[in-house]
């Protein structure tokens, strides 16, 4: 089993739709969780950290489920500019070494 | 402005040649990383460094070498021993401790011709 797994997609959704991605991780000792956004041929950029209590930033909501070992990202009212690949990133404690998922591609359609 | 800078953005190399990719950060971060990204694949860790004059192999270190003589700099050399070097290379840095994000450079796209 891969350390971090994501559905590669693509997820093709109309503007205004709500879309959710999940990411599963195998290491129960994982302590830090992030969602990054990567535009085509660009570097990844942090979208949001994922906390145990969940967190929300505008149209984006991230949640962590430790029991089932997955994190999720919910995007409401999708915009064309949300089209990108969303990378799930999971880290273990101590040294900040993280594992990246392969990414989920989102295409928002007019 | 603080940040992490990679150069060059595009690089072409002939087979059998070594090439060095530059990565510089002025964020005062202790930890630095090199990743490789291939189409349809996630980022794979090549090397990482927690502190000056120390570095560790990542998952795919064969055919690569690094140095960390200064805190700000973590150059990556792609040697002729790397069998499939054409890829997008990303350098990143992060604060040593704590639950913090990694900042990425803009990447270097290496093509072997």
PDB file of C-alpha atoms in Angstrom:
ATOM      1  CA  UNK A   1       0.000   0.000   0.000  1.00  0.00           C
ATOM      2  CA  UNK A   2       1.312   3.441  -0.879  1.00  0.00           C
ATOM      3  CA  UNK A   3       2.062   5.787   1.991  1.00  0.00           C
ATOM      4  CA  UNK A   4      -0.274   8.413   0.589  1.00  0.00           C
ATOM      5  CA  UNK A   5      -2.966   7.660  -1.971  1.00  0.00           C
ATOM      6  CA  UNK A   6      -5.174   9.942  -4.003  1.00  0.00           C
ATOM      7  CA  UNK A   7      -7.613   9.443  -6.840  1.00  0.00           C
ATOM      8  CA  UNK A   8      -5.813  11.000  -9.827  1.00  0.00           C
ATOM      9  CA  UNK A   9      -9.065  12.116 -11.446  1.00  0.00           C
ATOM     10  CA  UNK A  10      -9.640  14.159 -13.480  1.00  0.00           C
ATOM     11  CA  UNK A  11     -12.693  15.523 -11.735  1.00  0.00           C
ATOM     12  CA  UNK A  12     -14.631  17.554 -14.295  1.00  0.00           C
ATOM     13  CA  UNK A  13     -17.204  19.743 -12.560  1.00  0.00           C
ATOM     14  CA  UNK A  14     -19.340  22.688 -13.689  1.00  0.00           C
ATOM     15  CA  UNK A  15     -18.823  26.143 -12.254  1.00  0.00           C
ATOM     16  CA  UNK A  16     -20.636  26.573  -8.976  1.00  0.00           C
ATOM     17  CA  UNK A  17     -20.526  22.900  -8.085  1.00  0.00           C
ATOM     18  CA  UNK A  18     -19.226  21.454  -4.854  1.00  0.00           C
ATOM     19  CA  UNK A  19     -16.456  18.896  -5.158  1.00  0.00           C
ATOM     20  CA  UNK A  20     -14.636  16.799  -2.580  1.00  0.00           C
ATOM     21  CA  UNK A  21     -11.347  14.925  -2.679  1.00  0.00           C
ATOM     22  CA  UNK A  22     -10.106  12.323  -0.258  1.00  0.00           C
ATOM     23  CA  UNK A  23      -6.586  11.220   0.506  1.00  0.00           C
ATOM     24  CA  UNK A  24      -5.678   8.138   2.526  1.00  0.00           C
ATOM     25  CA  UNK A  25      -2.433   7.593   4.392  1.00  0.00           C
ATOM     26  CA  UNK A  26      -0.916   4.419   5.765  1.00  0.00           C
ATOM     27  CA  UNK A  27       1.294   5.604   8.620  1.00  0.00           C
ATOM     28  CA  UNK A  28      -0.770   5.929  11.775  1.00  0.00           C
ATOM     29  CA  UNK A  29       2.048   7.970  13.348  1.00  0.00           C
ATOM     30  CA  UNK A  30       1.543  10.795  10.849  1.00  0.00           C
ATOM     31  CA  UNK A  31       1.188  14.131  12.556  1.00  0.00           C
ATOM     32  CA  UNK A  32       1.059  16.840   9.931  1.00  0.00           C
ATOM     33  CA  UNK A  33      -1.246  17.117   6.982  1.00  0.00           C
ATOM     34  CA  UNK A  34      -1.475  19.618   4.171  1.00  0.00           C
ATOM     35  CA  UNK A  35      -3.206  20.290   0.908  1.00  0.00           C
ATOM     36  CA  UNK A  36      -1.114  21.886  -1.803  1.00  0.00           C
ATOM     37  CA  UNK A  37      -2.274  23.247  -5.122  1.00  0.00           C
ATOM     38  CA  UNK A  38      -0.167  22.843  -8.249  1.00  0.00           C
ATOM     39  CA  UNK A  39      -0.944  24.598 -11.483  1.00  0.00           C
ATOM     40  CA  UNK A  40       0.250  23.093 -14.738  1.00  0.00           C
ATOM     41  CA  UNK A  41       4.058  23.250 -15.042  1.00  0.00           C
ATOM     42  CA  UNK A  42       4.360  25.296 -11.855  1.00  0.00           C
ATOM     43  CA  UNK A  43       5.576  24.634  -8.337  1.00  0.00           C
ATOM     44  CA  UNK A  44       3.217  23.410  -5.609  1.00  0.00           C
ATOM     45  CA  UNK A  45       1.877  26.052  -3.253  1.00  0.00           C
ATOM     46  CA  UNK A  46       0.324  25.528   0.138  1.00  0.00           C
ATOM     47  CA  UNK A  47      -3.459  25.700   0.038  1.00  0.00           C
ATOM     48  CA  UNK A  48      -4.126  24.871   3.652  1.00  0.00           C
ATOM     49  CA  UNK A  49      -2.938  22.881   6.613  1.00  0.00           C
ATOM     50  CA  UNK A  50      -5.285  20.259   8.005  1.00  0.00           C
ATOM     51  CA  UNK A  51      -5.881  20.284  11.733  1.00  0.00           C
ATOM     52  CA  UNK A  52      -7.539  17.688  13.909  1.00  0.00           C
ATOM     53  CA  UNK A  53     -10.495  19.966  14.418  1.00  0.00           C
ATOM     54  CA  UNK A  54     -10.793  20.664  10.714  1.00  0.00           C
ATOM     55  CA  UNK A  55     -10.374  24.063   9.187  1.00  0.00           C
ATOM     56  CA  UNK A  56     -12.100  26.313   6.721  1.00  0.00           C
ATOM     57  CA  UNK A  57     -10.798  29.066   4.491  1.00  0.00           C
ATOM     58  CA  UNK A  58     -13.490  30.704   2.433  1.00  0.00           C
ATOM     59  CA  UNK A  59     -14.818  28.140  -0.021  1.00  0.00           C
ATOM     60  CA  UNK A  60     -12.320  25.503   1.073  1.00  0.00           C
ATOM     61  CA  UNK A  61     -12.784  23.099   3.981  1.00  0.00           C
ATOM     62  CA  UNK A  62     -10.235  20.516   5.064  1.00  0.00           C
ATOM     63  CA  UNK A  63     -10.906  17.691   7.492  1.00  0.00           C
ATOM     64  CA  UNK A  64      -8.887  14.954   9.122  1.00  0.00           C
ATOM     65  CA  UNK A  65     -10.207  11.541  10.106  1.00  0.00           C
ATOM     66  CA  UNK A  66      -7.522   9.811  12.157  1.00  0.00           C
ATOM     67  CA  UNK A  67      -9.576   6.682  12.820  1.00  0.00           C
ATOM     68  CA  UNK A  68      -9.928   5.945   9.123  1.00  0.00           C
ATOM     69  CA  UNK A  69      -6.624   7.602   8.210  1.00  0.00           C
ATOM     70  CA  UNK A  70      -7.749  10.013   5.577  1.00  0.00           C
ATOM     71  CA  UNK A  71      -7.955  13.715   4.957  1.00  0.00           C
ATOM     72  CA  UNK A  72     -10.447  15.477   2.755  1.00  0.00           C
ATOM     73  CA  UNK A  73     -10.738  18.732   0.867  1.00  0.00           C
ATOM     74  CA  UNK A  74     -14.114  20.233   0.020  1.00  0.00           C
ATOM     75  CA  UNK A  75     -14.423  23.062  -2.483  1.00  0.00           C
ATOM     76  CA  UNK A  76     -17.741  24.897  -2.622  1.00  0.00           C
ATOM     77  CA  UNK A  77     -18.974  27.117  -5.442  1.00  0.00           C
ATOM     78  CA  UNK A  78     -16.182  26.022  -7.790  1.00  0.00           C
ATOM     79  CA  UNK A  79     -14.545  28.698  -9.928  1.00  0.00           C
ATOM     80  CA  UNK A  80     -12.740  28.274 -13.226  1.00  0.00           C
ATOM     81  CA  UNK A  81      -9.594  29.408 -11.411  1.00  0.00           C
ATOM     82  CA  UNK A  82      -9.814  26.390  -9.109  1.00  0.00           C
ATOM     83  CA  UNK A  83      -8.720  24.180 -12.003  1.00  0.00           C
ATOM     84  CA  UNK A  84      -5.440  22.654 -10.873  1.00  0.00           C
ATOM     85  CA  UNK A  85      -3.947  19.532  -9.349  1.00  0.00           C
ATOM     86  CA  UNK A  86      -4.424  19.173  -5.604  1.00  0.00           C
ATOM     87  CA  UNK A  87      -1.665  17.388  -3.744  1.00  0.00           C
ATOM     88  CA  UNK A  88      -2.173  15.697  -0.407  1.00  0.00           C
ATOM     89  CA  UNK A  89       0.898  15.897   1.821  1.00  0.00           C
ATOM     90  CA  UNK A  90       1.441  13.899   5.005  1.00  0.00           C
ATOM     91  CA  UNK A  91       4.288  14.252   7.490  1.00  0.00           C
ATOM     92  CA  UNK A  92       5.559  12.273  10.454  1.00  0.00           C
ATOM     93  CA  UNK A  93       6.771  13.879  13.628  1.00  0.00           C
ATOM     94  CA  UNK A  94      10.281  15.033  14.379  1.00  0.00           C
ATOM     95  CA  UNK A  95      12.216  15.876  11.250  1.00  0.00           C
ATOM     96  CA  UNK A  96       9.931  17.539   8.792  1.00  0.00           C
ATOM     97  CA  UNK A  97       9.976  14.873   6.116  1.00  0.00           C
ATOM     98  CA  UNK A  98       6.760  14.688   4.217  1.00  0.00           C
ATOM     99  CA  UNK A  99       5.267  12.352   1.660  1.00  0.00           C
ATOM    100  CA  UNK A 100       3.379  13.699  -1.309  1.00  0.00           C
ATOM    101  CA  UNK A 101       0.434  12.076  -2.962  1.00  0.00           C
ATOM    102  CA  UNK A 102       0.326  11.897  -6.740  1.00  0.00           C
ATOM    103  CA  UNK A 103      -2.360  14.558  -6.857  1.00  0.00           C
ATOM    104  CA  UNK A 104      -5.975  14.869  -7.934  1.00  0.00           C
ATOM    105  CA  UNK A 105      -6.663  16.871 -11.055  1.00  0.00           C
ATOM    106  CA  UNK A 106      -9.660  19.201 -11.002  1.00  0.00           C
ATOM    107  CA  UNK A 107     -11.094  20.792 -14.121  1.00  0.00           C
ATOM    108  CA  UNK A 108     -13.878  23.310 -13.604  1.00  0.00           C
ATOM    109  CA  UNK A 109     -15.967  23.689 -16.730  1.00  0.00           C
ATOM    110  CA  UNK A 110     -17.867  26.852 -17.739  1.00  0.00           C
TER     111      UNK A 110
ATOM    112  CA  UNK B   1      11.276  39.547  -0.429  1.00  0.00           C
ATOM    113  CA  UNK B   2      12.012  36.232   1.227  1.00  0.00           C
ATOM    114  CA  UNK B   3      11.791  33.144  -0.884  1.00  0.00           C
ATOM    115  CA  UNK B   4      13.434  30.226  -2.557  1.00  0.00           C
ATOM    116  CA  UNK B   5      15.013  30.562  -5.982  1.00  0.00           C
ATOM    117  CA  UNK B   6      15.906  27.883  -8.466  1.00  0.00           C
ATOM    118  CA  UNK B   7      17.920  28.376 -11.592  1.00  0.00           C
ATOM    119  CA  UNK B   8      17.863  27.880 -14.446  1.00  0.00           C
ATOM    120  CA  UNK B   9      14.181  27.453 -15.254  1.00  0.00           C
ATOM    121  CA  UNK B  10      14.931  25.312 -18.296  1.00  0.00           C
ATOM    122  CA  UNK B  11      18.035  23.228 -18.852  1.00  0.00           C
ATOM    123  CA  UNK B  12      19.136  21.040 -21.712  1.00  0.00           C
ATOM    124  CA  UNK B  13      21.853  18.491 -21.286  1.00  0.00           C
ATOM    125  CA  UNK B  14      23.583  16.079 -23.591  1.00  0.00           C
ATOM    126  CA  UNK B  15      23.712  12.471 -22.573  1.00  0.00           C
ATOM    127  CA  UNK B  16      26.784  11.652 -20.533  1.00  0.00           C
ATOM    128  CA  UNK B  17      27.163  15.133 -19.075  1.00  0.00           C
ATOM    129  CA  UNK B  18      26.825  16.167 -15.455  1.00  0.00           C
ATOM    130  CA  UNK B  19      24.712  19.216 -14.719  1.00  0.00           C
ATOM    131  CA  UNK B  20      24.138  21.221 -11.525  1.00  0.00           C
ATOM    132  CA  UNK B  21      20.836  22.786 -10.547  1.00  0.00           C
ATOM    133  CA  UNK B  22      20.938  25.752  -8.223  1.00  0.00           C
ATOM    134  CA  UNK B  23      18.694  26.312  -5.190  1.00  0.00           C
ATOM    135  CA  UNK B  24      19.014  29.322  -2.878  1.00  0.00           C
ATOM    136  CA  UNK B  25      16.751  30.414  -0.021  1.00  0.00           C
ATOM    137  CA  UNK B  26      16.753  33.494   2.180  1.00  0.00           C
ATOM    138  CA  UNK B  27      14.070  32.280   4.567  1.00  0.00           C
ATOM    139  CA  UNK B  28      16.586  31.190   7.202  1.00  0.00           C
ATOM    140  CA  UNK B  29      15.203  27.654   6.954  1.00  0.00           C
ATOM    141  CA  UNK B  30      17.285  24.793   8.276  1.00  0.00           C
ATOM    142  CA  UNK B  31      15.797  22.020   6.161  1.00  0.00           C
ATOM    143  CA  UNK B  32      16.061  21.830   2.397  1.00  0.00           C
ATOM    144  CA  UNK B  33      14.871  19.207  -0.056  1.00  0.00           C
ATOM    145  CA  UNK B  34      15.138  18.152  -3.659  1.00  0.00           C
ATOM    146  CA  UNK B  35      12.233  16.456  -5.388  1.00  0.00           C
ATOM    147  CA  UNK B  36      11.701  15.084  -8.827  1.00  0.00           C
ATOM    148  CA  UNK B  37       8.302  15.128 -10.525  1.00  0.00           C
ATOM    149  CA  UNK B  38       7.444  13.066 -13.585  1.00  0.00           C
ATOM    150  CA  UNK B  39       4.184  13.273 -15.532  1.00  0.00           C
ATOM    151  CA  UNK B  40       1.369  11.529 -13.710  1.00  0.00           C
ATOM    152  CA  UNK B  41       3.498  10.916 -10.639  1.00  0.00           C
ATOM    153  CA  UNK B  42       3.803  12.563  -7.286  1.00  0.00           C
ATOM    154  CA  UNK B  43       6.891  14.301  -6.022  1.00  0.00           C
ATOM    155  CA  UNK B  44       9.662  11.889  -5.145  1.00  0.00           C
ATOM    156  CA  UNK B  45      12.362  12.835  -2.680  1.00  0.00           C
ATOM    157  CA  UNK B  46      15.923  12.762  -4.001  1.00  0.00           C
ATOM    158  CA  UNK B  47      17.958  14.222  -1.121  1.00  0.00           C
ATOM    159  CA  UNK B  48      17.296  16.276   1.963  1.00  0.00           C
ATOM    160  CA  UNK B  49      19.381  18.253   4.403  1.00  0.00           C
ATOM    161  CA  UNK B  50      18.533  19.184   7.968  1.00  0.00           C
ATOM    162  CA  UNK B  51      21.585  21.277   8.669  1.00  0.00           C
ATOM    163  CA  UNK B  52      24.702  22.653   7.046  1.00  0.00           C
ATOM    164  CA  UNK B  53      27.277  20.010   6.071  1.00  0.00           C
ATOM    165  CA  UNK B  54      24.776  17.212   6.519  1.00  0.00           C
ATOM    166  CA  UNK B  55      22.428  15.574   4.036  1.00  0.00           C
ATOM    167  CA  UNK B  56      20.589  12.298   3.624  1.00  0.00           C
ATOM    168  CA  UNK B  57      19.465  10.216   0.682  1.00  0.00           C
ATOM    169  CA  UNK B  58      15.816  10.208  -0.164  1.00  0.00           C
ATOM    170  CA  UNK B  59      13.894   7.570  -2.061  1.00  0.00           C
ATOM    171  CA  UNK B  60      15.588   8.007  -5.442  1.00  0.00           C
ATOM    172  CA  UNK B  61      19.123   9.269  -4.749  1.00  0.00           C
ATOM    173  CA  UNK B  62      20.949   7.094  -7.271  1.00  0.00           C
ATOM    174  CA  UNK B  63      22.614   9.173  -9.976  1.00  0.00           C
ATOM    175  CA  UNK B  64      22.370  12.407  -7.979  1.00  0.00           C
ATOM    176  CA  UNK B  65      24.644  14.243  -5.574  1.00  0.00           C
ATOM    177  CA  UNK B  66      24.221  17.296  -3.351  1.00  0.00           C
ATOM    178  CA  UNK B  67      26.178  19.575  -1.055  1.00  0.00           C
ATOM    179  CA  UNK B  68      25.178  21.866   1.805  1.00  0.00           C
ATOM    180  CA  UNK B  69      28.138  24.117   2.478  1.00  0.00           C
ATOM    181  CA  UNK B  70      25.944  27.097   3.335  1.00  0.00           C
ATOM    182  CA  UNK B  71      22.560  27.288   5.012  1.00  0.00           C
ATOM    183  CA  UNK B  72      21.153  29.222   2.079  1.00  0.00           C
ATOM    184  CA  UNK B  73      22.284  26.918  -0.693  1.00  0.00           C
ATOM    185  CA  UNK B  74      21.553  23.300  -1.634  1.00  0.00           C
ATOM    186  CA  UNK B  75      22.718  22.559  -5.195  1.00  0.00           C
ATOM    187  CA  UNK B  76      21.818  19.305  -6.913  1.00  0.00           C
ATOM    188  CA  UNK B  77      24.095  17.610  -9.446  1.00  0.00           C
ATOM    189  CA  UNK B  78      22.519  15.251 -11.915  1.00  0.00           C
ATOM    190  CA  UNK B  79      25.289  12.912 -12.938  1.00  0.00           C
ATOM    191  CA  UNK B  80      25.719  10.813 -16.042  1.00  0.00           C
ATOM    192  CA  UNK B  81      24.857   7.800 -13.885  1.00  0.00           C
ATOM    193  CA  UNK B  82      21.219   8.930 -13.715  1.00  0.00           C
ATOM    194  CA  UNK B  83      19.585   6.833 -16.414  1.00  0.00           C
ATOM    195  CA  UNK B  84      16.449   8.863 -16.945  1.00  0.00           C
ATOM    196  CA  UNK B  85      17.169  12.441 -15.896  1.00  0.00           C
ATOM    197  CA  UNK B  86      14.528  14.254 -17.953  1.00  0.00           C
ATOM    198  CA  UNK B  87      12.070  15.578 -15.364  1.00  0.00           C
ATOM    199  CA  UNK B  88      10.826  18.597 -13.434  1.00  0.00           C
ATOM    200  CA  UNK B  89      13.053  19.238 -10.406  1.00  0.00           C
ATOM    201  CA  UNK B  90      11.721  21.078  -7.387  1.00  0.00           C
ATOM    202  CA  UNK B  91      13.689  22.442  -4.461  1.00  0.00           C
ATOM    203  CA  UNK B  92      11.950  23.210  -1.180  1.00  0.00           C
ATOM    204  CA  UNK B  93      12.773  24.401   2.303  1.00  0.00           C
ATOM    205  CA  UNK B  94      11.062  24.345   5.672  1.00  0.00           C
ATOM    206  CA  UNK B  95      11.633  25.296   9.270  1.00  0.00           C
ATOM    207  CA  UNK B  96      13.360  22.439  11.041  1.00  0.00           C
ATOM    208  CA  UNK B  97      10.848  21.885  13.762  1.00  0.00           C
ATOM    209  CA  UNK B  98       7.130  22.124  13.967  1.00  0.00           C
ATOM    210  CA  UNK B  99       4.081  21.682  11.895  1.00  0.00           C
ATOM    211  CA  UNK B 100       4.974  24.053   9.087  1.00  0.00           C
ATOM    212  CA  UNK B 101       4.705  24.205   5.363  1.00  0.00           C
ATOM    213  CA  UNK B 102       7.428  23.664   2.829  1.00  0.00           C
ATOM    214  CA  UNK B 103       8.141  26.496   0.405  1.00  0.00           C
ATOM    215  CA  UNK B 104       9.007  25.561  -3.138  1.00  0.00           C
ATOM    216  CA  UNK B 105      11.140  27.149  -5.779  1.00  0.00           C
ATOM    217  CA  UNK B 106       9.712  27.579  -9.266  1.00  0.00           C
ATOM    218  CA  UNK B 107      11.385  24.425 -10.479  1.00  0.00           C
ATOM    219  CA  UNK B 108      13.900  23.493 -13.150  1.00  0.00           C
ATOM    220  CA  UNK B 109      12.776  21.552 -16.166  1.00  0.00           C
ATOM    221  CA  UNK B 110      15.677  19.373 -17.278  1.00  0.00           C
ATOM    222  CA  UNK B 111      15.697  17.778 -20.705  1.00  0.00           C
ATOM    223  CA  UNK B 112      18.352  15.390 -21.930  1.00  0.00           C
ATOM    224  CA  UNK B 113      18.964  15.694 -25.653  1.00  0.00           C
TER     225      UNK B 113
END
